[in-house]
Amino acid sequence: RDPADGSTLSTRVHPRCTIWYMIEVTRTTEASPERLWALMADVKGWPQWMPTVEAVTPLEPGRPNEVGARYAVEQPQLAKAVWTITAVDPGRSFTWESRTPGLHSVATHELRREADGTTIVLGLTWSGLLAPVVRRLLGARALDYVTQEAASLAARAAATGPDADDA
């Protein structure tokens, strides 16, 4: 249990699945799914409160966060990547994917309403010819980043409260 924001954390790394690497981090928080969604879906705002993201630039300014929307994402100690939204369930989840030669990355972002709050579920998978190499080079950093992202989302929602307009 994280005393700073009242959330709980669970992390799973799946090293022997059909894809080369899969991370799933879950964190339960008292924040409402609506508050969390407002923060999570505002990907352009992530650099303001998420330490693992330096910049998110829409490649088609003015386009809403919908299937097909693309963003250039810059993260510390990682190459800039272009992420394309491939699925959206408004208020609940979105998935985006990034492809480079030899590597396919899929990041999932899901909110599950619970009786006492919300469970945040963040996932990252890598597949492709270069996935085993990327896993060795970046696996620990990726797990750390996804864990920080879940914690940052829960903390930001708790800090700004249910009626805040500063998301």
mmCIF file of C-alpha atoms in Angstrom:
data_model
loop_
_atom_site.group_PDB
_atom_site.id
_atom_site.type_symbol
_atom_site.label_atom_id
_atom_site.label_comp_id
_atom_site.label_asym_id
_atom_site.label_seq_id
_atom_site.Cartn_x
_atom_site.Cartn_y
_atom_site.Cartn_z
ATOM 1 C CA ARG A 1 0.000 0.000 0.000
ATOM 2 C CA ASP A 2 1.314 3.446 -0.930
ATOM 3 C CA PRO A 3 0.674 5.787 1.988
ATOM 4 C CA ALA A 4 1.123 8.882 -0.185
ATOM 5 C CA ASP A 5 -2.039 8.355 -2.218
ATOM 6 C CA GLY A 6 -3.786 5.386 -0.581
ATOM 7 C CA SER A 7 -3.350 3.153 -3.607
ATOM 8 C CA THR A 8 -2.148 -0.424 -3.835
ATOM 9 C CA LEU A 9 0.200 -1.790 -6.489
ATOM 10 C CA SER A 10 0.582 -5.126 -8.246
ATOM 11 C CA THR A 11 3.119 -5.849 -10.985
ATOM 12 C CA ARG A 12 3.420 -8.862 -13.275
ATOM 13 C CA VAL A 13 6.099 -9.553 -15.839
ATOM 14 C CA HIS A 14 5.331 -12.405 -18.213
ATOM 15 C CA PRO A 15 8.688 -13.568 -19.612
ATOM 16 C CA ARG A 16 7.450 -16.816 -21.192
ATOM 17 C CA CYS A 17 4.369 -15.864 -23.168
ATOM 18 C CA THR A 18 3.996 -16.044 -26.960
ATOM 19 C CA ILE A 19 5.117 -12.460 -27.304
ATOM 20 C CA TRP A 20 8.648 -11.711 -26.221
ATOM 21 C CA TYR A 21 7.867 -9.443 -23.315
ATOM 22 C CA MET A 22 4.763 -8.374 -21.464
ATOM 23 C CA ILE A 23 4.379 -6.113 -18.450
ATOM 24 C CA GLU A 24 1.152 -5.521 -16.570
ATOM 25 C CA VAL A 25 0.972 -3.114 -13.663
ATOM 26 C CA THR A 26 -2.208 -2.694 -11.631
ATOM 27 C CA ARG A 27 -2.796 -0.041 -9.013
ATOM 28 C CA THR A 28 -5.965 0.442 -7.000
ATOM 29 C CA THR A 29 -6.903 3.940 -5.920
ATOM 30 C CA GLU A 30 -9.872 5.662 -4.316
ATOM 31 C CA ALA A 31 -10.112 8.077 -7.265
ATOM 32 C CA SER A 32 -13.141 7.806 -9.528
ATOM 33 C CA PRO A 33 -12.822 6.344 -13.032
ATOM 34 C CA GLU A 34 -14.113 9.657 -14.408
ATOM 35 C CA ARG A 35 -11.311 11.636 -12.747
ATOM 36 C CA LEU A 36 -8.688 9.111 -13.808
ATOM 37 C CA TRP A 37 -10.004 9.014 -17.386
ATOM 38 C CA ALA A 38 -9.796 12.806 -17.679
ATOM 39 C CA LEU A 39 -6.094 12.570 -16.817
ATOM 40 C CA MET A 40 -5.280 9.371 -18.701
ATOM 41 C CA ALA A 41 -6.997 10.357 -21.940
ATOM 42 C CA ASP A 42 -5.274 13.764 -22.037
ATOM 43 C CA VAL A 43 -2.025 12.367 -23.433
ATOM 44 C CA LYS A 44 -0.756 15.828 -24.400
ATOM 45 C CA GLY A 45 -0.907 16.790 -20.705
ATOM 46 C CA TRP A 46 1.142 13.821 -19.469
ATOM 47 C CA PRO A 47 4.501 15.673 -19.462
ATOM 48 C CA GLN A 48 3.116 18.102 -16.855
ATOM 49 C CA TRP A 49 2.734 15.391 -14.215
ATOM 50 C CA MET A 50 4.266 12.126 -15.441
ATOM 51 C CA PRO A 51 8.042 11.897 -14.861
ATOM 52 C CA THR A 52 8.504 9.238 -17.542
ATOM 53 C CA VAL A 53 7.212 11.440 -20.379
ATOM 54 C CA GLU A 54 9.044 14.543 -21.611
ATOM 55 C CA ALA A 55 6.834 15.462 -24.583
ATOM 56 C CA VAL A 56 3.738 14.250 -26.437
ATOM 57 C CA THR A 57 3.205 15.947 -29.785
ATOM 58 C CA PRO A 58 0.129 15.247 -31.905
ATOM 59 C CA LEU A 59 1.107 14.559 -35.509
ATOM 60 C CA GLU A 60 -2.296 15.848 -36.625
ATOM 61 C CA PRO A 61 -3.005 18.837 -34.374
ATOM 62 C CA GLY A 62 -6.684 19.290 -33.622
ATOM 63 C CA ARG A 63 -7.563 15.637 -34.178
ATOM 64 C CA PRO A 64 -9.336 14.114 -31.156
ATOM 65 C CA ASN A 65 -7.976 11.088 -29.298
ATOM 66 C CA GLU A 66 -9.599 8.532 -31.561
ATOM 67 C CA VAL A 67 -8.554 5.439 -33.449
ATOM 68 C CA GLY A 68 -5.896 6.482 -35.955
ATOM 69 C CA ALA A 69 -4.653 9.540 -34.039
ATOM 70 C CA ARG A 70 -0.840 9.594 -33.924
ATOM 71 C CA TYR A 71 1.540 11.120 -31.398
ATOM 72 C CA ALA A 72 5.313 11.533 -31.187
ATOM 73 C CA VAL A 73 6.298 10.591 -27.631
ATOM 74 C CA GLU A 74 9.619 11.508 -26.037
ATOM 75 C CA GLN A 75 10.743 9.729 -22.869
ATOM 76 C CA PRO A 76 13.964 9.981 -20.861
ATOM 77 C CA GLN A 77 16.728 7.698 -22.156
ATOM 78 C CA LEU A 78 14.544 6.318 -24.967
ATOM 79 C CA ALA A 79 14.328 7.088 -28.675
ATOM 80 C CA LYS A 80 11.378 9.207 -29.791
ATOM 81 C CA ALA A 81 8.526 6.921 -30.852
ATOM 82 C CA VAL A 82 5.363 7.453 -32.868
ATOM 83 C CA TRP A 83 2.320 5.900 -31.179
ATOM 84 C CA THR A 84 -0.991 5.351 -32.995
ATOM 85 C CA ILE A 85 -4.248 4.886 -31.102
ATOM 86 C CA THR A 86 -5.736 1.549 -32.189
ATOM 87 C CA ALA A 87 -8.655 1.154 -29.754
ATOM 88 C CA VAL A 88 -10.689 3.438 -27.497
ATOM 89 C CA ASP A 89 -13.485 2.645 -25.052
ATOM 90 C CA PRO A 90 -14.265 6.161 -23.771
ATOM 91 C CA GLY A 91 -14.140 6.419 -20.001
ATOM 92 C CA ARG A 92 -12.554 2.976 -19.682
ATOM 93 C CA SER A 93 -9.552 2.237 -21.897
ATOM 94 C CA PHE A 94 -7.372 2.990 -24.840
ATOM 95 C CA THR A 95 -4.592 1.160 -26.649
ATOM 96 C CA TRP A 96 -1.863 2.572 -28.785
ATOM 97 C CA GLU A 97 0.852 0.917 -30.815
ATOM 98 C CA SER A 98 4.291 1.808 -32.088
ATOM 99 C CA ARG A 99 6.128 0.015 -34.878
ATOM 100 C CA THR A 100 9.754 0.189 -35.871
ATOM 101 C CA PRO A 101 11.647 -2.283 -38.044
ATOM 102 C CA GLY A 102 11.787 -5.533 -36.061
ATOM 103 C CA LEU A 103 9.724 -4.341 -33.092
ATOM 104 C CA HIS A 104 6.012 -3.955 -32.417
ATOM 105 C CA SER A 105 5.083 -2.267 -29.117
ATOM 106 C CA VAL A 106 1.552 -2.223 -27.708
ATOM 107 C CA ALA A 107 0.620 -0.157 -24.654
ATOM 108 C CA THR A 108 -2.742 -0.616 -22.954
ATOM 109 C CA HIS A 109 -4.392 1.769 -20.486
ATOM 110 C CA GLU A 110 -7.486 0.519 -18.649
ATOM 111 C CA LEU A 111 -9.653 1.659 -15.738
ATOM 112 C CA ARG A 112 -11.817 -0.823 -13.817
ATOM 113 C CA ARG A 113 -14.489 0.500 -11.471
ATOM 114 C CA GLU A 114 -14.359 -1.214 -8.072
ATOM 115 C CA ALA A 115 -16.631 -0.934 -5.032
ATOM 116 C CA ASP A 116 -14.043 1.183 -3.214
ATOM 117 C CA GLY A 117 -12.464 3.081 -6.112
ATOM 118 C CA THR A 118 -10.762 2.210 -9.371
ATOM 119 C CA THR A 119 -8.112 -0.224 -10.540
ATOM 120 C CA ILE A 120 -5.659 1.209 -13.048
ATOM 121 C CA VAL A 121 -4.253 -1.461 -15.382
ATOM 122 C CA LEU A 122 -1.327 -0.470 -17.595
ATOM 123 C CA GLY A 123 0.296 -2.937 -19.960
ATOM 124 C CA LEU A 124 3.197 -3.051 -22.392
ATOM 125 C CA THR A 125 4.047 -5.809 -24.834
ATOM 126 C CA TRP A 126 6.896 -6.167 -27.288
ATOM 127 C CA SER A 127 6.959 -8.593 -30.184
ATOM 128 C CA GLY A 128 8.992 -8.975 -33.337
ATOM 129 C CA LEU A 129 12.495 -10.019 -34.309
ATOM 130 C CA LEU A 130 14.199 -7.432 -32.080
ATOM 131 C CA ALA A 131 11.944 -7.927 -29.032
ATOM 132 C CA PRO A 132 14.376 -10.248 -27.179
ATOM 133 C CA VAL A 133 17.192 -7.710 -27.609
ATOM 134 C CA VAL A 134 14.988 -4.814 -26.531
ATOM 135 C CA ARG A 135 13.867 -6.841 -23.530
ATOM 136 C CA ARG A 136 17.464 -7.341 -22.388
ATOM 137 C CA LEU A 137 18.373 -3.702 -22.948
ATOM 138 C CA LEU A 138 15.204 -1.971 -21.761
ATOM 139 C CA GLY A 139 13.078 -4.486 -19.843
ATOM 140 C CA ALA A 140 13.926 -3.226 -16.347
ATOM 141 C CA ARG A 141 13.547 0.416 -17.394
ATOM 142 C CA ALA A 142 10.198 -0.330 -19.060
ATOM 143 C CA LEU A 143 8.896 -2.034 -15.920
ATOM 144 C CA ASP A 144 10.065 0.921 -13.830
ATOM 145 C CA TYR A 145 8.439 3.425 -16.224
ATOM 146 C CA VAL A 146 5.077 1.632 -16.341
ATOM 147 C CA THR A 147 5.084 1.324 -12.552
ATOM 148 C CA GLN A 148 5.861 5.054 -12.205
ATOM 149 C CA GLU A 149 3.121 5.900 -14.700
ATOM 150 C CA ALA A 150 0.455 4.033 -12.714
ATOM 151 C CA ALA A 151 1.656 5.664 -9.481
ATOM 152 C CA SER A 152 1.746 9.129 -11.084
ATOM 153 C CA LEU A 153 -1.785 8.751 -12.437
ATOM 154 C CA ALA A 154 -3.140 7.695 -9.034
ATOM 155 C CA ALA A 155 -1.232 10.457 -7.238
ATOM 156 C CA ARG A 156 -2.299 13.159 -9.693
ATOM 157 C CA ALA A 157 -5.950 12.142 -9.382
ATOM 158 C CA ALA A 158 -5.701 12.178 -5.582
ATOM 159 C CA ALA A 159 -3.889 15.535 -5.542
ATOM 160 C CA THR A 160 -6.321 17.326 -7.813
ATOM 161 C CA GLY A 161 -9.479 15.865 -6.286
ATOM 162 C CA PRO A 162 -12.759 14.816 -7.900
ATOM 163 C CA ASP A 163 -13.904 18.286 -8.968
ATOM 164 C CA ALA A 164 -10.607 19.708 -10.202
ATOM 165 C CA ASP A 165 -10.479 21.304 -13.615
ATOM 166 C CA ASP A 166 -6.682 21.321 -13.979
ATOM 167 C CA ALA A 167 -6.256 17.944 -15.651
#
